[in-house]
Amino acid sequence: KADGYPVLLNGIRIASVEHLYHALKFPDHPALHEKILTAPTATIAKAIAIEKDEKEKKKERLLRSIKPALKN
């Protein structure tokens, strides 16, 4: 379990490596970084990241499905 093992990165205390790992998946989303990094547990940080991943994948599938229709 990752909770209880904080890390210090550039003078910033991060609750766990799990928090950091999931925040770094989204380099272009600073608000999401904040949400993940301030999650009360590593499990919640992971859940936030998974939810975002699923939304992004759904968006990509939708765009791929309409792209052929736009060519006509």
Coordinates of N, CA and C in Angstrom, one line a residue:
K1 N 0.8 -1.2 0.0 CA 0.0 0.0 0.0 C 0.9 1.2 0.0
A2 N 0.6 2.2 -0.9 CA 1.4 3.4 -1.0 C 1.2 4.5 0.0
D3 N 0.0 4.4 0.7 CA -0.3 5.5 1.7 C 0.7 5.4 2.8
G4 N 1.1 6.5 3.3 CA 2.0 6.6 4.5 C 3.5 6.7 4.1
Y5 N 3.8 6.8 2.8 CA 5.1 6.9 2.4 C 5.3 8.1 1.5
P6 N 5.3 9.3 2.1 CA 5.4 10.5 1.3 C 6.7 10.7 0.7
V7 N 6.8 11.5 -0.4 CA 8.0 11.8 -1.1 C 8.2 13.3 -1.1
L8 N 9.4 13.7 -1.2 CA 9.7 15.2 -1.4 C 10.3 15.4 -2.7
L9 N 9.7 16.2 -3.6 CA 10.2 16.4 -4.9 C 10.3 17.9 -5.1
N10 N 11.5 18.4 -5.3 CA 11.7 19.8 -5.5 C 11.1 20.7 -4.4
G11 N 11.2 20.2 -3.2 CA 10.7 20.9 -2.0 C 9.2 20.8 -1.8
I12 N 8.6 20.0 -2.6 CA 7.1 19.8 -2.5 C 6.9 18.4 -1.9
R13 N 6.1 18.4 -0.9 CA 5.7 17.1 -0.3 C 4.5 16.5 -1.0
I14 N 4.7 15.3 -1.5 CA 3.7 14.5 -2.2 C 3.3 13.3 -1.4
A15 N 2.0 13.1 -1.2 CA 1.6 12.1 -0.3 C 2.1 10.7 -0.5
S16 N 2.3 10.3 -1.8 CA 2.9 9.0 -2.1 C 3.4 9.0 -3.5
V17 N 4.2 8.0 -3.8 CA 4.7 7.8 -5.2 C 3.5 7.5 -6.1
E18 N 2.5 6.8 -5.6 CA 1.3 6.5 -6.4 C 0.6 7.8 -6.9
H19 N 0.5 8.8 -6.0 CA 0.0 10.1 -6.3 C 0.8 10.7 -7.4
L20 N 2.1 10.7 -7.3 CA 3.0 11.3 -8.3 C 2.8 10.6 -9.6
Y21 N 2.9 9.3 -9.6 CA 2.8 8.5 -10.8 C 1.5 8.9 -11.6
H22 N 0.4 8.9 -11.0 CA -0.8 9.2 -11.7 C -0.9 10.6 -12.1
A23 N -0.4 11.5 -11.4 CA -0.4 13.0 -11.8 C 0.4 13.2 -13.0
L24 N 1.5 12.5 -13.1 CA 2.4 12.7 -14.2 C 1.9 12.1 -15.5
K25 N 0.8 11.3 -15.5 CA 0.2 10.8 -16.7 C -0.4 11.9 -17.5
F26 N -0.7 13.0 -16.9 CA -1.5 14.1 -17.5 C -0.7 15.4 -17.5
P27 N 0.4 15.5 -18.3 CA 1.2 16.7 -18.3 C 0.6 18.0 -18.7
D28 N -0.5 17.9 -19.4 CA -1.2 19.1 -19.9 C -2.4 19.5 -19.1
H29 N -2.6 18.9 -17.9 CA -3.8 19.2 -17.1 C -3.4 19.6 -15.7
P30 N -3.0 20.8 -15.5 CA -2.6 21.2 -14.1 C -3.7 21.1 -13.1
A31 N -4.9 21.3 -13.5 CA -6.0 21.2 -12.5 C -6.2 19.8 -12.1
L32 N -6.0 18.9 -13.0 CA -6.0 17.4 -12.7 C -4.9 17.0 -11.8
H33 N -3.7 17.6 -12.1 CA -2.5 17.3 -11.2 C -2.9 17.6 -9.8
E34 N -3.5 18.8 -9.6 CA -3.8 19.3 -8.2 C -4.8 18.3 -7.6
K35 N -5.8 17.9 -8.3 CA -6.8 17.0 -7.8 C -6.2 15.7 -7.4
I36 N -5.4 15.1 -8.2 CA -4.7 13.9 -7.9 C -3.8 14.0 -6.7
L37 N -2.9 15.0 -6.8 CA -1.9 15.2 -5.7 C -2.5 15.5 -4.4
T38 N -3.7 16.1 -4.3 CA -4.3 16.4 -3.0 C -5.4 15.3 -2.6
A39 N -5.5 14.3 -3.4 CA -6.4 13.2 -3.0 C -6.0 12.6 -1.6
P40 N -7.0 12.3 -0.8 CA -6.7 11.9 0.5 C -6.0 10.5 0.6
T41 N -6.1 9.7 -0.4 CA -5.4 8.4 -0.3 C -4.9 8.1 -1.7
A42 N -3.9 7.1 -1.8 CA -3.4 6.7 -3.1 C -4.5 6.0 -3.9
T43 N -5.4 5.3 -3.3 CA -6.5 4.6 -4.0 C -7.4 5.7 -4.7
I44 N -7.7 6.7 -4.0 CA -8.5 7.8 -4.6 C -7.7 8.5 -5.8
A45 N -6.5 8.7 -5.6 CA -5.6 9.3 -6.6 C -5.7 8.5 -7.9
K46 N -5.6 7.2 -7.7 CA -5.6 6.2 -8.8 C -7.0 6.2 -9.5
A47 N -8.0 6.3 -8.7 CA -9.4 6.3 -9.2 C -9.6 7.6 -10.1
I48 N -9.1 8.7 -9.6 CA -9.3 9.9 -10.4 C -8.6 9.8 -11.7
A49 N -7.4 9.2 -11.7 CA -6.6 9.0 -13.0 C -7.3 8.1 -13.9
I50 N -7.8 7.0 -13.4 CA -8.6 6.0 -14.2 C -9.8 6.6 -14.8
E51 N -10.5 7.4 -14.1 CA -11.7 8.1 -14.6 C -11.3 9.0 -15.7
K52 N -10.3 9.7 -15.6 CA -9.8 10.6 -16.7 C -9.4 9.8 -17.9
D53 N -8.7 8.7 -17.7 CA -8.2 7.9 -18.8 C -9.4 7.3 -19.5
E54 N -10.5 6.9 -18.8 CA -11.6 6.4 -19.5 C -12.4 7.4 -20.3
K55 N -12.4 8.6 -19.8 CA -13.1 9.7 -20.5 C -12.3 10.0 -21.8
E56 N -11.0 10.1 -21.7 CA -10.1 10.4 -22.9 C -10.3 9.3 -23.9
K57 N -10.3 8.0 -23.5 CA -10.5 6.9 -24.4 C -11.8 7.0 -25.1
K58 N -12.9 7.3 -24.4 CA -14.2 7.4 -24.9 C -14.2 8.5 -26.0
K59 N -13.6 9.6 -25.7 CA -13.5 10.8 -26.6 C -12.8 10.4 -27.9
E60 N -11.7 9.7 -27.7 CA -10.9 9.2 -28.9 C -11.7 8.3 -29.8
R61 N -12.5 7.4 -29.2 CA -13.3 6.4 -29.9 C -14.4 7.2 -30.7
L62 N -15.0 8.2 -30.0 CA -16.0 9.0 -30.7 C -15.5 9.7 -31.9
L63 N -14.3 10.4 -31.7 CA -13.7 11.1 -32.8 C -13.3 10.2 -33.9
R64 N -12.8 9.0 -33.6 CA -12.5 8.1 -34.7 C -13.7 7.6 -35.5
S65 N -14.8 7.5 -34.7 CA -16.1 7.0 -35.4 C -16.7 8.1 -36.3
I66 N -16.5 9.3 -36.0 CA -17.1 10.4 -36.8 C -16.2 10.8 -37.9
K67 N -14.9 10.6 -37.8 CA -13.9 11.0 -38.8 C -14.2 10.5 -40.2
P68 N -14.6 9.2 -40.4 CA -14.9 8.8 -41.7 C -16.1 9.5 -42.3
A69 N -17.1 9.8 -41.4 CA -18.3 10.5 -41.9 C -17.9 11.9 -42.4
L70 N -16.9 12.5 -41.8 CA -16.6 13.9 -42.2 C -15.9 13.9 -43.5
K71 N -15.3 12.8 -43.9 CA -14.6 12.8 -45.2 C -15.6 12.8 -46.4
N72 N -16.8 12.4 -46.2 CA -17.8 12.3 -47.2 C -18.4 13.7 -47.6

